[in-house]
Amino acid sequence: MWLLIFAVVAVMWFFHRSHTKLKVATRPPRLVGDGTYAVEIVGKNNYLASFEKICGRRTADCINRKTEAHLTFEDDNVFDNQAVRVSITGYTVGYLPLAVARDFRRAVIGVGLGRSTVFECSAHIRGGWDAGLRRQGNYGVWLDLPESGAM
């Protein structure tokens, strides 16, 4: 009797598993620049809490860390419906400058990536030092993006 129940459950499990689509996490399109990290993001000072979560507490040493960033179209941004938000490890750290955001959007549409709204690229975080006596360095983030003509 137990063997029959086991066989029925096994067949039901196999049938269910074979007809269930597996959810596969897809990564956003990866953009590769020339290694110059030429695009500095803006609005960084509005996201100091994000930098502390990403980099830890400020120290006397300057942060100098390469990491990955996600660029996300923000069509519903109240200040600019063409904004491109920059986040690192899930935390917003700033935005592409206005002109760069518009060029970026045109370029990704031009190369056939217009359906994507999130992209990935290399980023370089620098700054964020603390020398005491209220002397602190600002954080900076530079992105390694391809030139619009090279996308």
Backbone as ProteinMPNN parsed JSONL, in Angstrom:
{"seq_chain_A": "MWLLIFAVVAVMWFFHRSHTKLKVATRPPRLVGDGTYAVEIVGKNNYLASFEKICGRRTADCINRKTEAHLTFEDDNVFDNQAVRVSITGYTVGYLPLAVARDFRRAVIGVGLGRSTVFECSAHIRGGWDAGLRRQGNYGVWLDLPESGAM", "coords_chain_A": {"N_chain_A": [[0.822, -1.196, 0.0], [1.882, 1.322, 0.907], [3.867, 1.593, -0.957], [2.42, 1.986, -3.299], [1.203, 4.47, -2.745], [3.502, 6.07, -2.501], [4.452, 5.851, -5.148], [2.378, 7.105, -6.587], [2.515, 9.739, -5.536], [5.115, 10.4, -6.344], [4.839, 10.339, -9.155], [2.966, 12.406, -9.485], [4.478, 14.58, -8.502], [6.604, 14.585, -10.363], [5.153, 15.126, -12.728], [4.066, 17.658, -12.133], [6.454, 19.14, -11.804], [7.594, 18.967, -14.358], [5.866, 20.487, -15.853], [5.948, 22.994, -14.858], [7.143, 26.192, -15.253], [10.447, 27.152, -14.876], [11.673, 29.811, -12.978], [14.01, 31.958, -14.048], [16.543, 34.022, -13.06], [17.339, 36.945, -14.702], [20.07, 38.806, -15.873], [20.668, 42.297, -16.219], [21.389, 44.026, -19.358], [24.862, 44.25, -19.974], [27.079, 46.913, -19.98], [30.091, 47.899, -21.408], [32.863, 49.847, -20.968], [35.827, 51.721, -21.898], [37.564, 51.56, -19.808], [38.231, 53.984, -18.655], [36.545, 55.292, -16.904], [34.958, 57.679, -17.203], [32.57, 59.077, -16.789], [31.085, 61.039, -14.467], [28.772, 60.795, -11.84], [25.849, 62.667, -10.697], [24.323, 64.474, -7.922], [25.119, 63.114, -5.686], [25.517, 63.871, -3.007], [23.045, 63.817, -1.864], [22.631, 61.269, -1.086], [24.09, 60.229, 1.07], [23.66, 58.431, 3.17], [23.304, 56.077, 1.768], [25.878, 55.661, 0.771], [27.252, 55.175, 3.159], [26.112, 52.746, 3.862], [27.026, 51.158, 1.793], [29.855, 51.484, 1.787], [30.638, 51.522, 4.428], [31.526, 53.023, 7.62], [32.998, 56.299, 7.572], [36.533, 56.798, 7.277], [39.928, 57.797, 8.015], [41.238, 57.209, 5.737], [40.91, 57.444, 2.212], [38.186, 56.27, 0.292], [38.502, 53.904, -2.268], [37.254, 52.19, -4.44], [36.344, 49.719, -6.753], [33.407, 48.628, -8.318], [30.14, 47.312, -9.142], [27.512, 48.907, -10.938], [24.05, 49.747, -11.306], [22.047, 51.087, -13.826], [19.093, 52.766, -14.133], [16.187, 53.511, -15.915], [14.149, 56.244, -15.157], [11.3, 57.033, -15.777], [9.147, 58.124, -14.466], [10.118, 60.094, -12.831], [9.77, 63.013, -10.982], [11.177, 65.345, -11.385], [12.576, 65.101, -13.773], [11.659, 63.459, -16.557], [13.307, 61.953, -18.103], [15.296, 60.923, -16.604], [18.085, 58.998, -15.372], [18.684, 56.748, -13.028], [21.28, 55.879, -10.724], [22.444, 53.08, -9.078], [24.021, 51.185, -6.497], [24.692, 48.062, -5.239], [21.958, 47.903, -4.71], [21.298, 50.331, -3.54], [20.415, 53.687, -4.093], [22.646, 56.035, -5.464], [22.933, 58.322, -6.899], [22.554, 60.166, -10.005], [22.72, 59.984, -13.613], [24.251, 62.732, -15.3], [22.16, 65.304, -16.729], [22.404, 65.812, -19.636], [23.975, 63.618, -20.351], [22.312, 61.525, -19.615], [20.221, 61.777, -21.481], [21.634, 61.365, -23.911], [22.503, 58.771, -23.39], [20.067, 57.326, -23.267], [19.184, 57.66, -25.937], [21.258, 56.319, -27.245], [21.072, 53.612, -26.321], [18.627, 52.905, -27.362], [19.215, 53.192, -30.037], [20.943, 51.046, -30.521], [19.342, 48.889, -30.307], [18.513, 48.116, -27.757], [16.26, 49.097, -26.615], [14.062, 48.045, -25.236], [14.956, 47.355, -22.775], [15.217, 48.56, -19.44], [16.917, 48.71, -17.399], [20.373, 48.668, -16.769], [23.753, 47.468, -16.572], [26.975, 48.327, -15.343], [30.533, 48.952, -14.862], [31.73, 50.61, -11.934], [33.368, 53.223, -10.09], [34.075, 54.093, -6.912], [35.104, 56.843, -5.057], [36.741, 58.834, -2.535], [35.137, 60.15, 0.417], [36.492, 60.373, 2.86], [37.476, 61.035, 6.287], [38.829, 63.434, 8.194], [38.539, 64.297, 10.716], [37.492, 66.898, 13.058], [35.314, 67.999, 11.671], [36.083, 67.874, 9.015], [35.564, 66.521, 6.072], [35.704, 64.459, 3.182], [33.913, 64.544, 0.114], [31.938, 61.96, -1.425], [32.547, 60.358, -4.527], [31.426, 59.098, -7.651], [32.305, 57.367, -10.474], [31.561, 56.244, -13.724], [32.139, 53.532, -15.955], [31.405, 53.766, -18.935], [30.525, 52.94, -22.327], [31.376, 55.01, -25.136], [28.806, 56.902, -26.733], [28.738, 56.432, -29.473], [30.025, 54.012, -29.605], [28.418, 52.092, -28.636]], "CA_chain_A": [[0.0, 0.0, 0.0], [2.761, 2.48, 0.977], [4.588, 1.669, -2.223], [1.492, 2.58, -4.266], [1.075, 5.893, -2.405], [4.765, 6.693, -2.881], [4.515, 5.911, -6.61], [1.429, 8.13, -7.043], [3.072, 11.04, -5.178], [6.277, 10.62, -7.206], [4.344, 10.662, -10.502], [2.363, 13.739, -9.42], [5.571, 15.541, -8.372], [7.303, 14.653, -11.643], [4.264, 15.796, -13.678], [4.021, 19.074, -11.75], [7.767, 19.739, -12.063], [7.849, 19.053, -15.799], [4.965, 21.469, -16.456], [6.144, 24.273, -14.188], [8.265, 26.939, -15.808], [11.423, 27.606, -13.896], [11.963, 31.233, -13.039], [15.444, 32.168, -14.129], [16.889, 35.427, -12.893], [18.109, 37.445, -15.836], [20.862, 39.989, -15.578], [20.457, 43.378, -17.189], [22.477, 44.136, -20.33], [26.116, 44.777, -19.414], [27.74, 47.907, -20.812], [31.527, 47.856, -21.137], [33.583, 51.008, -21.467], [37.239, 51.534, -22.236], [38.359, 51.547, -18.583], [38.607, 55.329, -18.209], [35.601, 55.774, -15.885], [34.91, 59.096, -17.566], [31.279, 59.711, -16.498], [30.825, 61.252, -13.045], [27.348, 60.962, -11.58], [25.481, 63.881, -9.966], [23.353, 64.301, -6.849], [25.665, 62.16, -4.717], [25.403, 64.343, -1.623], [21.701, 63.5, -1.364], [22.566, 59.837, -0.789], [25.194, 59.899, 1.966], [23.316, 57.216, 3.919], [23.564, 54.943, 0.872], [27.323, 55.427, 0.735], [27.656, 54.55, 4.413], [25.699, 51.339, 3.813], [27.861, 50.47, 0.805], [31.289, 51.588, 2.09], [30.917, 51.515, 5.858], [31.786, 54.34, 8.216], [34.146, 57.044, 7.047], [37.805, 56.663, 7.984], [40.919, 58.774, 7.553], [41.641, 56.818, 4.389], [39.97, 57.688, 1.11], [37.629, 55.086, -0.36], [38.949, 53.739, -3.641], [36.666, 50.873, -4.66], [35.648, 49.419, -8.009], [32.246, 47.806, -8.046], [29.156, 47.293, -10.227], [26.39, 49.836, -10.773], [22.881, 49.566, -12.163], [21.468, 52.314, -14.36], [17.672, 52.487, -14.298], [15.379, 54.607, -16.444], [13.113, 56.715, -14.235], [10.343, 57.807, -16.569], [8.182, 58.78, -13.571], [10.823, 61.04, -11.983], [9.021, 64.277, -11.002], [12.04, 66.448, -11.808], [13.04, 64.879, -15.141], [11.133, 62.17, -17.021], [14.371, 61.267, -18.84], [16.342, 60.644, -15.625], [18.656, 57.658, -15.262], [19.137, 56.582, -11.645], [22.436, 55.009, -10.545], [22.425, 52.407, -7.778], [25.086, 50.226, -6.219], [24.189, 47.063, -4.279], [20.56, 48.177, -4.406], [21.126, 51.654, -2.949], [20.586, 54.815, -5.006], [23.788, 56.881, -5.115], [22.894, 59.529, -7.716], [21.943, 60.1, -11.34], [23.529, 60.452, -14.73], [23.973, 64.138, -15.617], [21.031, 65.47, -17.649], [22.769, 65.611, -21.048], [24.465, 62.244, -20.499], [21.138, 60.652, -19.539], [19.52, 61.83, -22.767], [22.488, 60.675, -24.883], [22.486, 57.353, -23.036], [18.788, 56.764, -23.704], [19.204, 57.584, -27.407], [22.23, 55.304, -27.673], [20.582, 52.244, -26.102], [17.561, 52.67, -28.342], [19.868, 53.073, -31.334], [21.581, 49.734, -30.702], [18.341, 47.833, -30.161], [18.257, 47.738, -26.366], [15.195, 49.985, -26.174], [13.105, 47.402, -24.326], [15.567, 47.274, -21.446], [15.136, 49.787, -18.641], [17.978, 48.6, -16.401], [21.643, 48.289, -17.374], [24.813, 47.25, -15.599], [28.303, 48.755, -15.786], [31.519, 49.088, -13.786], [31.729, 51.908, -11.256], [34.511, 53.468, -9.217], [33.737, 54.985, -5.802], [36.292, 57.471, -4.47], [36.464, 59.887, -1.556], [34.492, 59.722, 1.643], [37.417, 60.336, 3.992], [37.133, 61.848, 7.452], [40.056, 63.861, 8.871], [38.176, 64.839, 12.022], [37.195, 68.333, 13.149], [34.322, 68.311, 10.625], [36.693, 67.907, 7.678], [35.231, 65.278, 5.386], [35.7, 64.505, 1.73], [32.7, 64.048, -0.532], [32.038, 60.745, -2.223], [32.402, 60.509, -5.967], [31.231, 57.846, -8.381], [32.558, 57.479, -11.905], [31.093, 55.053, -14.435], [32.878, 53.11, -17.147], [30.401, 53.565, -19.986], [31.035, 53.118, -23.687], [30.966, 56.25, -25.817], [27.512, 56.636, -27.375], [28.968, 55.872, -30.805], [30.6, 52.676, -29.517], [27.431, 51.144, -28.106]], "C_chain_A": [[0.87, 1.266, 0.0], [3.523, 2.677, -0.318], [3.716, 2.321, -3.287], [1.34, 4.08, -4.017], [2.343, 6.631, -2.806], [4.855, 6.858, -4.394], [3.589, 6.999, -7.148], [1.98, 9.529, -6.745], [4.264, 11.366, -6.079], [5.844, 10.996, -8.618], [3.735, 12.057, -10.514], [3.445, 14.808, -9.327], [6.303, 15.713, -9.688], [6.46, 15.396, -12.677], [4.214, 17.297, -13.395], [5.334, 19.776, -12.108], [8.013, 19.903, -13.563], [6.968, 20.089, -16.473], [5.047, 22.842, -15.799], [7.351, 24.958, -14.801], [9.178, 27.375, -14.68], [11.653, 29.094, -14.075], [13.472, 31.407, -12.996], [15.707, 33.67, -14.011], [17.741, 35.867, -14.08], [18.85, 38.7, -15.407], [20.559, 41.048, -16.615], [21.6, 43.392, -18.2], [23.695, 44.81, -19.696], [26.766, 45.709, -20.42], [29.21, 47.96, -20.418], [32.193, 49.057, -21.784], [35.03, 50.679, -21.756], [38.148, 51.568, -21.012], [38.748, 52.909, -18.056], [37.699, 55.885, -17.112], [35.402, 57.277, -16.029], [33.61, 59.806, -17.175], [31.081, 59.799, -14.991], [29.332, 61.465, -12.839], [27.11, 62.217, -10.754], [24.492, 63.532, -8.857], [23.834, 63.402, -5.725], [25.446, 62.584, -3.271], [24.016, 64.112, -1.031], [21.596, 62.06, -0.873], [23.705, 59.386, 0.118], [24.912, 58.631, 2.777], [23.551, 55.97, 3.068], [25.048, 54.625, 0.837], [27.812, 54.776, 2.017], [27.255, 53.082, 4.443], [26.591, 50.539, 2.867], [29.313, 50.388, 1.272], [31.622, 51.441, 3.565], [31.171, 52.927, 6.355], [33.005, 54.976, 7.592], [35.37, 56.798, 7.914], [38.743, 57.747, 7.473], [41.376, 58.466, 6.128], [40.527, 57.082, 3.39], [39.464, 56.347, 0.565], [38.135, 55.067, -1.797], [38.527, 52.335, -4.057], [35.996, 50.771, -6.024], [34.554, 48.416, -7.706], [31.344, 47.807, -9.284], [28.035, 48.278, -9.907], [25.265, 49.425, -11.705], [22.351, 50.941, -12.553], [20.022, 51.996, -14.696], [16.954, 53.711, -14.841], [14.315, 54.957, -15.419], [12.173, 57.631, -14.99], [9.352, 58.575, -15.699], [8.855, 59.748, -12.597], [10.15, 62.41, -12.106], [9.854, 65.459, -11.482], [12.469, 66.332, -13.264], [12.588, 63.495, -15.603], [12.121, 61.409, -17.904], [15.522, 60.862, -17.908], [16.801, 59.192, -15.696], [19.306, 57.565, -13.89], [20.318, 55.611, -11.609], [22.355, 54.403, -9.146], [23.56, 51.4, -7.706], [24.606, 49.35, -5.068], [22.765, 47.381, -3.814], [20.277, 49.543, -3.807], [21.357, 52.742, -3.997], [21.736, 55.675, -4.518], [23.827, 58.165, -5.932], [22.266, 59.256, -9.062], [22.979, 60.431, -12.405], [23.245, 61.933, -14.922], [22.931, 64.229, -16.731], [21.384, 65.174, -19.104], [23.24, 64.183, -21.296], [23.293, 61.267, -20.484], [20.396, 60.625, -20.873], [20.322, 61.125, -23.868], [22.466, 59.17, -24.65], [21.202, 56.69, -23.524], [18.737, 56.632, -25.229], [20.105, 56.459, -27.895], [21.7, 53.89, -27.468], [19.426, 51.914, -27.027], [18.165, 52.429, -29.721], [20.514, 51.726, -31.584], [20.618, 48.584, -30.433], [18.097, 47.358, -28.748], [17.11, 48.547, -25.772], [14.185, 49.365, -25.243], [13.652, 47.292, -22.902], [15.43, 48.617, -20.741], [16.165, 49.793, -17.525], [19.225, 48.083, -17.1], [22.683, 48.168, -16.273], [26.136, 47.726, -16.187], [29.243, 48.79, -14.585], [31.47, 50.506, -13.23], [32.956, 51.997, -10.351], [34.075, 54.497, -8.173], [35.042, 55.523, -5.228], [35.857, 58.517, -3.455], [35.924, 59.329, -0.263], [35.409, 59.624, 2.845], [36.921, 61.226, 5.121], [38.418, 62.168, 8.206], [39.763, 64.418, 10.262], [37.921, 66.334, 11.952], [36.3, 68.811, 12.008], [34.928, 68.462, 9.232], [36.478, 66.539, 7.027], [35.266, 65.49, 3.881], [34.4, 63.94, 1.18], [32.986, 62.738, -1.239], [31.909, 61.119, -3.692], [32.21, 59.142, -6.59], [31.422, 58.143, -9.855], [32.196, 56.155, -12.552], [31.942, 54.794, -15.654], [31.849, 52.752, -18.217], [31.045, 53.689, -21.355], [30.6, 54.471, -24.235], [29.693, 55.929, -26.576], [27.684, 56.049, -28.764], [29.488, 54.451, -30.776], [29.607, 51.654, -29.002], [26.855, 50.391, -29.225]], "O_chain_A": [[0.642, 2.177, -0.797], [3.792, 3.808, -0.724], [4.204, 3.118, -4.088], [1.345, 4.872, -4.959], [2.267, 7.71, -3.393], [5.292, 7.904, -4.873], [3.964, 7.735, -8.061], [1.921, 10.41, -7.603], [4.399, 12.503, -6.529], [6.434, 11.894, -9.218], [3.961, 12.817, -11.456], [3.352, 15.836, -9.997], [6.596, 16.836, -10.098], [6.991, 16.214, -13.427], [4.31, 18.109, -14.315], [5.321, 20.88, -12.653], [8.595, 20.904, -13.98], [7.293, 20.536, -17.573], [4.292, 23.749, -16.152], [8.44, 24.388, -14.865], [8.728, 27.9, -13.661], [11.809, 29.577, -15.196], [14.123, 31.041, -12.018], [15.16, 34.475, -14.766], [18.741, 35.23, -14.412], [18.322, 39.539, -14.677], [20.23, 40.733, -17.759], [22.666, 42.836, -17.935], [23.572, 45.804, -18.981], [26.977, 45.339, -21.575], [29.538, 48.056, -19.236], [32.099, 49.258, -22.995], [35.413, 49.513, -21.848], [39.37, 51.603, -21.153], [39.52, 52.998, -17.101], [38.062, 56.862, -16.456], [35.646, 58.044, -15.097], [33.556, 61.034, -17.227], [30.928, 58.782, -14.314], [28.7, 62.225, -13.572], [28.045, 62.772, -10.178], [23.902, 62.451, -8.846], [23.034, 62.972, -4.893], [25.215, 61.74, -2.406], [23.84, 64.205, 0.184], [20.576, 61.675, -0.302], [24.23, 58.284, -0.046], [25.823, 57.846, 3.038], [23.952, 54.928, 3.586], [25.438, 53.458, 0.871], [28.692, 53.916, 1.977], [27.984, 52.257, 4.993], [26.874, 49.368, 3.121], [29.936, 49.332, 1.164], [32.788, 51.253, 3.914], [31.049, 53.897, 5.608], [33.925, 54.292, 7.143], [35.263, 56.613, 9.126], [38.378, 58.525, 6.591], [41.84, 59.35, 5.407], [39.345, 56.952, 3.707], [40.24, 55.405, 0.401], [38.187, 56.105, -2.459], [39.331, 51.403, -4.034], [35.189, 51.62, -6.402], [34.748, 47.475, -6.936], [31.755, 48.258, -10.353], [27.661, 48.456, -8.748], [25.497, 48.832, -12.759], [22.225, 51.836, -11.718], [19.747, 51.066, -15.455], [17.087, 54.811, -14.304], [13.654, 54.072, -14.875], [12.239, 58.853, -14.86], [8.778, 59.568, -16.145], [8.225, 60.18, -11.631], [9.978, 62.914, -13.216], [9.304, 66.463, -11.935], [12.702, 67.346, -13.923], [13.073, 62.479, -15.104], [11.798, 60.33, -18.4], [16.6, 60.498, -18.377], [16.034, 58.289, -16.027], [20.324, 58.201, -13.616], [20.356, 54.641, -12.367], [22.215, 55.12, -8.156], [23.995, 50.845, -8.715], [24.163, 49.859, -4.039], [22.419, 47.151, -2.655], [19.115, 49.882, -3.587], [22.364, 52.727, -4.704], [21.819, 56.013, -3.337], [24.676, 59.02, -5.682], [21.552, 58.271, -9.254], [23.988, 61.078, -12.126], [22.108, 62.363, -14.728], [22.834, 63.337, -17.574], [20.718, 64.357, -19.74], [22.938, 63.601, -22.338], [23.276, 60.299, -21.244], [19.989, 59.559, -21.337], [19.757, 60.375, -24.664], [22.416, 58.389, -25.6], [21.244, 55.616, -24.126], [18.296, 55.608, -25.75], [19.767, 55.738, -28.833], [21.858, 53.045, -28.349], [19.263, 50.763, -27.432], [17.697, 51.578, -30.477], [20.626, 51.297, -32.733], [21.038, 47.43, -30.341], [17.522, 46.286, -28.555], [17.005, 48.667, -24.552], [13.503, 50.088, -24.517], [12.89, 47.152, -21.945], [15.516, 49.674, -21.367], [16.276, 50.771, -16.786], [19.15, 47.173, -17.925], [22.51, 48.702, -15.177], [26.391, 47.553, -17.379], [28.809, 48.672, -13.439], [31.208, 51.468, -13.952], [33.503, 50.986, -9.91], [33.746, 55.634, -8.512], [35.969, 54.763, -4.946], [34.737, 59.023, -3.513], [36.207, 58.191, 0.112], [35.128, 58.86, 3.768], [36.047, 62.07, 4.922], [39.032, 61.277, 8.793], [40.659, 64.956, 10.913], [38.113, 66.958, 10.909], [36.506, 69.89, 11.452], [34.341, 69.112, 8.367], [37.117, 65.549, 7.382], [34.907, 66.554, 3.376], [33.855, 62.975, 1.715], [34.124, 62.444, -1.604], [31.235, 62.088, -4.041], [32.761, 58.148, -6.117], [30.794, 59.042, -10.415], [32.478, 55.085, -12.014], [32.41, 55.725, -16.308], [31.476, 51.59, -18.38], [31.997, 54.449, -21.532], [29.567, 55.007, -23.834], [29.513, 54.796, -27.022], [26.858, 55.245, -29.196], [29.416, 53.743, -31.781], [29.921, 50.465, -28.939], [25.998, 49.533, -29.015]]}, "name": "protein", "num_of_chains": 1, "seq": "MWLLIFAVVAVMWFFHRSHTKLKVATRPPRLVGDGTYAVEIVGKNNYLASFEKICGRRTADCINRKTEAHLTFEDDNVFDNQAVRVSITGYTVGYLPLAVARDFRRAVIGVGLGRSTVFECSAHIRGGWDAGLRRQGNYGVWLDLPESGAM"}
